Coordinates of C-alpha atoms and ligand atoms in Angstrom, one line a residue:
M546 CA -46.8 -14.8 37.0
L547 CA -47.1 -17.3 34.1
L548 CA -50.9 -17.3 33.8
E549 CA -53.5 -14.9 35.2
V550 CA -57.2 -15.4 34.6
K551 CA -59.0 -12.2 35.5
N552 CA -62.8 -11.8 35.9
L553 CA -63.5 -14.3 33.1
A554 CA -67.1 -14.7 32.1
V555 CA -68.2 -17.1 29.4
S556 CA -71.7 -17.7 28.1
F557 CA -73.3 -20.1 25.6
S558 CA -76.2 -19.3 23.4
T559 CA -78.6 -22.2 23.4
Y560 CA -82.1 -22.5 21.9
R561 CA -83.4 -22.3 25.5
G562 CA -81.6 -19.1 26.2
K563 CA -78.2 -17.9 27.3
V564 CA -76.3 -20.1 29.7
K565 CA -73.8 -18.2 31.9
A566 CA -71.4 -21.0 32.5
V567 CA -68.5 -19.0 33.9
R568 CA -69.1 -15.9 36.0
D569 CA -66.2 -13.7 37.0
V570 CA -63.6 -16.3 37.6
S571 CA -60.1 -15.2 38.6
F572 CA -57.0 -17.3 39.5
S573 CA -53.3 -17.5 38.7
V574 CA -50.5 -20.0 38.4
D575 CA -46.8 -19.6 38.2
E576 CA -44.1 -21.8 36.7
G577 CA -43.5 -25.1 38.5
R578 CA -46.8 -24.7 40.5
T579 CA -50.0 -26.6 40.2
I580 CA -53.5 -25.2 40.7
G581 CA -56.4 -27.5 41.2
I582 CA -59.9 -26.5 40.0
V583 CA -62.5 -28.5 41.8
G584 CA -66.2 -28.7 41.8
E585 CA -69.2 -30.8 40.7
S586 CA -70.1 -31.4 37.0
G587 CA -71.4 -28.3 35.3
C588 CA -69.7 -25.8 37.6
G589 CA -67.6 -24.3 34.8
K590 CA -64.2 -25.8 35.4
S591 CA -63.8 -27.4 31.9
V592 CA -65.2 -24.3 30.2
T593 CA -62.6 -22.2 32.0
A594 CA -59.9 -24.6 30.8
H595 CA -61.2 -24.6 27.3
A596 CA -61.2 -20.8 27.3
V597 CA -57.5 -20.8 28.3
M598 CA -56.8 -23.2 25.5
G599 CA -58.8 -21.2 23.0
L600 CA -61.0 -24.3 22.4
L601 CA -64.5 -22.9 23.1
P602 CA -66.9 -23.7 20.3
R603 CA -66.9 -20.7 18.0
E604 CA -70.6 -21.0 16.9
N605 CA -72.2 -20.4 20.3
S606 CA -69.7 -19.4 23.0
I607 CA -69.3 -15.8 24.0
I608 CA -66.5 -14.3 26.2
E609 CA -68.6 -11.7 28.0
H610 CA -65.6 -10.1 29.7
G611 CA -62.3 -10.8 31.4
K612 CA -58.7 -11.4 30.5
I613 CA -56.4 -14.4 30.2
I614 CA -52.9 -13.2 30.5
F615 CA -50.3 -15.7 29.5
K616 CA -46.6 -14.5 29.6
D617 CA -47.8 -10.9 29.8
K618 CA -50.1 -11.2 26.7
D619 CA -53.9 -11.4 26.8
I620 CA -54.6 -14.5 24.8
L621 CA -58.2 -13.5 24.2
K622 CA -56.8 -10.8 21.9
L623 CA -54.7 -13.2 19.8
T624 CA -55.5 -14.0 16.2
E625 CA -56.4 -17.6 15.3
A626 CA -52.9 -18.1 13.7
E627 CA -51.2 -16.8 16.9
M628 CA -53.3 -19.0 19.0
N629 CA -52.4 -22.0 16.9
R630 CA -48.7 -21.3 17.5
L631 CA -49.3 -21.2 21.2
R632 CA -51.7 -24.2 21.5
G633 CA -49.8 -27.6 21.7
N634 CA -46.6 -25.7 21.9
E635 CA -46.5 -23.4 25.0
I636 CA -49.9 -24.5 26.4
A637 CA -50.9 -28.2 26.1
M638 CA -53.9 -30.1 27.4
I639 CA -54.6 -33.7 28.5
F640 CA -58.2 -34.7 28.1
Q641 CA -60.4 -37.0 30.3
D642 CA -60.8 -40.0 28.0
P643 CA -57.7 -41.0 26.1
M644 CA -59.6 -43.4 23.9
T645 CA -61.8 -40.7 22.4
S646 CA -59.0 -38.1 22.4
L647 CA -56.6 -40.2 20.3
N648 CA -57.4 -40.8 16.6
P649 CA -58.1 -44.6 16.3
V650 CA -57.0 -44.8 12.6
L651 CA -53.6 -43.2 13.1
T652 CA -50.6 -44.9 14.8
V653 CA -49.4 -43.5 18.0
G654 CA -46.1 -42.5 16.3
T655 CA -48.0 -40.4 13.6
Q656 CA -50.0 -38.6 16.3
L657 CA -46.9 -38.0 18.5
T658 CA -44.8 -36.6 15.7
E659 CA -47.5 -34.2 14.4
S660 CA -46.8 -31.4 16.8
L661 CA -43.1 -31.9 16.4
F662 CA -43.4 -31.3 12.7
L663 CA -45.7 -28.4 13.2
H664 CA -44.1 -26.5 16.0
K665 CA -40.5 -27.7 16.1
R666 CA -40.0 -28.2 12.4
L667 CA -38.1 -31.5 13.0
K668 CA -37.2 -33.8 10.1
K669 CA -38.9 -37.2 9.9
D670 CA -36.1 -39.2 11.6
E671 CA -35.6 -36.7 14.3
A672 CA -39.3 -36.5 15.1
R673 CA -39.5 -40.3 15.3
Q674 CA -36.5 -40.4 17.6
K675 CA -38.0 -37.7 19.8
A676 CA -41.4 -39.5 19.8
A677 CA -39.7 -42.7 21.0
E678 CA -37.9 -40.7 23.7
L679 CA -41.2 -39.3 24.8
L680 CA -42.9 -42.7 25.1
K681 CA -39.9 -43.9 27.1
L682 CA -40.2 -40.8 29.4
V683 CA -43.8 -41.6 30.2
G684 CA -42.9 -45.3 31.0
I685 CA -44.0 -47.2 27.9
P686 CA -41.8 -50.2 27.4
S687 CA -40.3 -51.0 23.9
A688 CA -41.0 -47.4 22.9
E689 CA -39.5 -47.6 19.5
Q690 CA -41.7 -50.6 18.4
R691 CA -44.8 -49.2 20.0
L692 CA -44.7 -46.1 17.8
D693 CA -46.2 -48.2 15.0
D694 CA -49.1 -49.5 17.2
Y695 CA -52.7 -48.1 17.1
P696 CA -54.4 -46.6 20.2
H697 CA -56.6 -49.7 20.6
Q698 CA -53.5 -51.8 21.1
F699 CA -52.8 -49.9 24.4
S700 CA -54.5 -50.3 27.7
G701 CA -56.4 -47.3 29.2
G702 CA -53.5 -46.3 31.5
M703 CA -51.0 -46.6 28.6
R704 CA -53.2 -44.5 26.4
Q705 CA -53.3 -41.8 29.0
R706 CA -49.5 -42.0 29.1
V707 CA -49.5 -41.5 25.3
M708 CA -51.7 -38.5 25.7
I709 CA -49.2 -37.1 28.3
A710 CA -46.3 -37.8 26.0
M711 CA -48.2 -35.9 23.2
A712 CA -48.9 -33.0 25.5
L713 CA -45.2 -32.8 26.5
A714 CA -43.8 -33.1 23.0
C715 CA -43.0 -29.4 22.7
E716 CA -42.2 -29.0 26.4
P717 CA -45.1 -26.6 27.2
K718 CA -44.9 -24.0 29.9
L719 CA -48.4 -24.7 30.9
L720 CA -50.2 -28.1 31.0
I721 CA -53.9 -28.3 31.5
A722 CA -55.1 -31.7 32.7
D723 CA -58.9 -32.0 32.5
E724 CA -59.9 -34.9 34.7
P725 CA -56.9 -36.9 33.5
T726 CA -57.5 -39.9 35.7
T727 CA -61.3 -40.1 35.8
A728 CA -61.5 -42.9 33.2
L729 CA -58.8 -45.0 34.9
D730 CA -58.9 -47.4 37.8
V731 CA -57.4 -46.4 41.1
T732 CA -54.0 -48.0 40.8
V733 CA -53.4 -46.6 37.3
Q734 CA -54.7 -43.3 38.6
A735 CA -52.0 -43.2 41.2
Q736 CA -49.3 -44.0 38.6
I737 CA -50.5 -41.2 36.3
L738 CA -50.5 -38.7 39.1
A739 CA -47.0 -39.7 40.2
L740 CA -45.9 -39.4 36.6
L741 CA -47.3 -35.9 36.2
K742 CA -45.6 -34.8 39.4
D743 CA -42.3 -36.3 38.2
L744 CA -42.6 -34.7 34.8
Q745 CA -43.4 -31.3 36.3
Q746 CA -40.2 -31.4 38.4
K747 CA -38.3 -32.3 35.2
F748 CA -39.7 -29.6 33.0
G749 CA -40.7 -27.0 35.6
M750 CA -44.1 -26.4 33.9
A751 CA -47.2 -25.0 35.5
I752 CA -50.2 -27.4 35.7
I753 CA -53.9 -26.6 35.9
L754 CA -55.5 -29.8 37.2
I755 CA -59.3 -30.0 36.8
S756 CA -61.1 -32.6 38.8
H757 CA -64.2 -33.3 40.8
D758 CA -62.1 -35.6 43.0
L759 CA -60.6 -33.9 46.0
G760 CA -58.3 -36.9 46.5
V761 CA -56.7 -36.3 43.2
I762 CA -56.4 -32.6 43.9
A763 CA -54.8 -33.2 47.3
N764 CA -52.1 -35.4 45.7
L765 CA -50.8 -32.9 43.2
C766 CA -51.8 -29.3 43.9
D767 CA -50.2 -26.3 45.6
D768 CA -53.3 -24.1 45.3
V769 CA -57.0 -24.9 44.9
A770 CA -59.9 -23.0 43.5
V771 CA -63.3 -24.4 44.4
M772 CA -65.9 -23.6 41.8
Y773 CA -69.7 -23.6 42.2
A774 CA -72.3 -22.5 39.7
G775 CA -69.6 -20.8 37.5
Q776 CA -67.9 -18.9 40.3
V777 CA -64.9 -19.5 42.5
V778 CA -66.3 -19.7 46.0
E779 CA -63.1 -20.5 47.8
Y780 CA -59.5 -20.1 46.9
G781 CA -56.3 -20.8 48.8
S782 CA -53.3 -23.1 49.3
A783 CA -54.1 -26.8 49.3
E784 CA -53.2 -26.9 53.0
E785 CA -55.7 -24.2 53.8
I786 CA -58.5 -25.7 51.7
F787 CA -58.1 -29.2 53.1
Y788 CA -57.4 -28.3 56.7
N789 CA -59.1 -24.9 57.1
A790 CA -62.0 -24.9 54.7
H791 CA -64.5 -22.1 55.4
H792 CA -67.1 -22.3 52.6
P793 CA -70.0 -24.6 53.4
Y794 CA -69.8 -26.1 49.9
T795 CA -66.1 -26.9 50.3
K796 CA -66.8 -28.4 53.7
G797 CA -69.6 -30.5 52.1
L798 CA -67.3 -31.7 49.4
L799 CA -64.7 -32.7 52.0
K800 CA -67.3 -34.5 54.1
S801 CA -68.5 -36.5 51.1
L802 CA -65.1 -38.1 50.6
P803 CA -65.1 -41.8 51.6
R804 CA -62.6 -42.5 54.4
L805 CA -61.0 -45.7 55.7
T806 CA -62.3 -44.9 59.1
D807 CA -66.0 -44.8 57.9
K808 CA -68.1 -47.4 59.6
K809 CA -69.2 -50.3 57.5
G810 CA -72.7 -49.9 56.1
E811 CA -72.9 -46.2 56.9
P812 CA -74.2 -44.1 54.0
L813 CA -71.8 -41.6 52.5
S814 CA -72.5 -37.9 53.2
V815 CA -74.0 -36.0 50.3
I816 CA -74.8 -32.4 49.5
E817 CA -78.6 -32.4 49.0
G818 CA -80.2 -30.5 46.2
Q819 CA -79.1 -29.2 42.8
P820 CA -77.1 -26.3 41.6
P821 CA -79.1 -23.3 40.3
D822 CA -80.2 -22.9 36.6
L823 CA -77.3 -21.1 34.9
K824 CA -79.7 -19.5 32.5
Q825 CA -80.9 -17.3 35.3
A826 CA -79.3 -14.2 36.6
I827 CA -78.0 -15.1 40.1
N828 CA -77.8 -12.0 42.3
F829 CA -77.7 -14.0 45.6
C830 CA -75.5 -16.8 46.9
P831 CA -75.9 -19.6 44.4
F832 CA -75.4 -22.2 47.2
A833 CA -78.2 -20.7 49.3
M834 CA -80.9 -23.4 48.5
R835 CA -78.5 -26.2 49.5
C836 CA -76.7 -24.6 52.4
T837 CA -77.5 -25.6 56.0
K838 CA -76.0 -22.3 57.3
A839 CA -78.0 -20.0 55.0
M840 CA -79.1 -16.7 56.4
R841 CA -81.6 -14.1 55.1
I842 CA -79.0 -12.0 53.4
C843 CA -77.8 -15.1 51.4
A844 CA -81.0 -15.3 49.4
V845 CA -81.0 -11.6 48.4
Q846 CA -77.4 -10.5 48.0
M847 CA -74.3 -12.0 46.4
P848 CA -71.8 -12.6 49.1
A849 CA -68.7 -10.5 49.1
V850 CA -65.2 -12.0 48.9
T851 CA -63.5 -12.1 52.3
A852 CA -59.9 -12.8 53.0
V853 CA -59.6 -15.4 55.7
N854 CA -55.9 -15.9 55.8
G855 CA -53.0 -14.8 53.7
G856 CA -54.0 -15.9 50.1
H857 CA -57.1 -17.7 51.3
Y858 CA -60.4 -16.2 50.1
V859 CA -64.0 -17.2 50.6
K860 CA -67.2 -16.0 49.0
C861 CA -69.7 -16.5 51.8
W862 CA -71.7 -14.1 54.1
L863 CA -70.8 -16.2 57.1
E864 CA -67.2 -14.9 56.9
H865 CA -68.3 -11.3 56.3
E866 CA -68.4 -9.1 59.4
L867 CA -71.1 -6.9 57.9
A868 CA -73.6 -9.7 57.3
P869 CA -76.5 -9.8 59.8
K870 CA -76.4 -13.4 61.2
E871 CA -80.1 -14.3 61.1
D872 CA -81.5 -17.7 60.1
F873 CA -82.9 -18.2 56.6
Ligands
SF4_769 FE1 -74.3 -20.6 52.8 FE2 -75.0 -18.0 53.0 FE3 -72.4 -18.7 52.8 FE4 -74.0 -19.0 50.7 S1 -73.4 -17.1 51.7 S2 -72.6 -20.5 51.5 S3 -75.9 -19.6 51.7 S4 -73.9 -19.2 54.5

């Protein structure tokens, strides 16, 4: 397995108390595979990704426990220098907003060649040539000339292509894409997803795709982890999650997707309520206050993980044979 995240828990100290943002998260991804992490804002998906990249803010983040095994090494035990060698080289990341992720005062060429100097020790001419090849690879016309342009001279979709080119510069084994298409319009979104799929086939890298959009996840992922309140509440192949979802939260997310068959004027389905306060200890089902299927046990005991099908797991008392089925 290329990457295994095991029982990861991450907290942040804030002046209002400790926020337990990620609670016992486990998942894995192998070369050439894509795992989607889905859930609403604040569920811990980006914090998980930043932990894998070693990009959590040093001043207030705490890794409570867990392991992040990348190529048989726990990267939580690496020194800063070792992590710097890995980051941008073997593990790369694409961020949500390409405008704020690119440096506006440096040309695209300068930004693209930086990691090639740093990790691949290329000479100036070689790095420039490689950078032009990368821009061409991600579908930017007149690549050679565009190296001297600044980010504001590119459209939103083109900037995201530049970000992808930067991430791929050192041919990483693992690419983390954190909401890579959220800031783009729908047609550009489809082009970027097709590009990612194409590049994955070319390089055989693993992808962790983070999104709140199940449509995006369906397009690209082999496996899906559904996160809620810092926990993975359902995990399985994309087919299982989309066609055989068991957790009421996953079902709610799927129901809230707009469909072409929806009647005109009909309001979209929503999941009522708010996630729990992550500063509190949660010793019960975190979805209990929003769940239409909640039972008495849900409010007093954390649900156990139950295997539904080969490789499909759900954290819900409804699936557990020992749970007494009484109304909440
Ligand atoms: Fe709903 Fe209970 Fe399942 Fe939680 S454990 S999702 S409250 S049925």
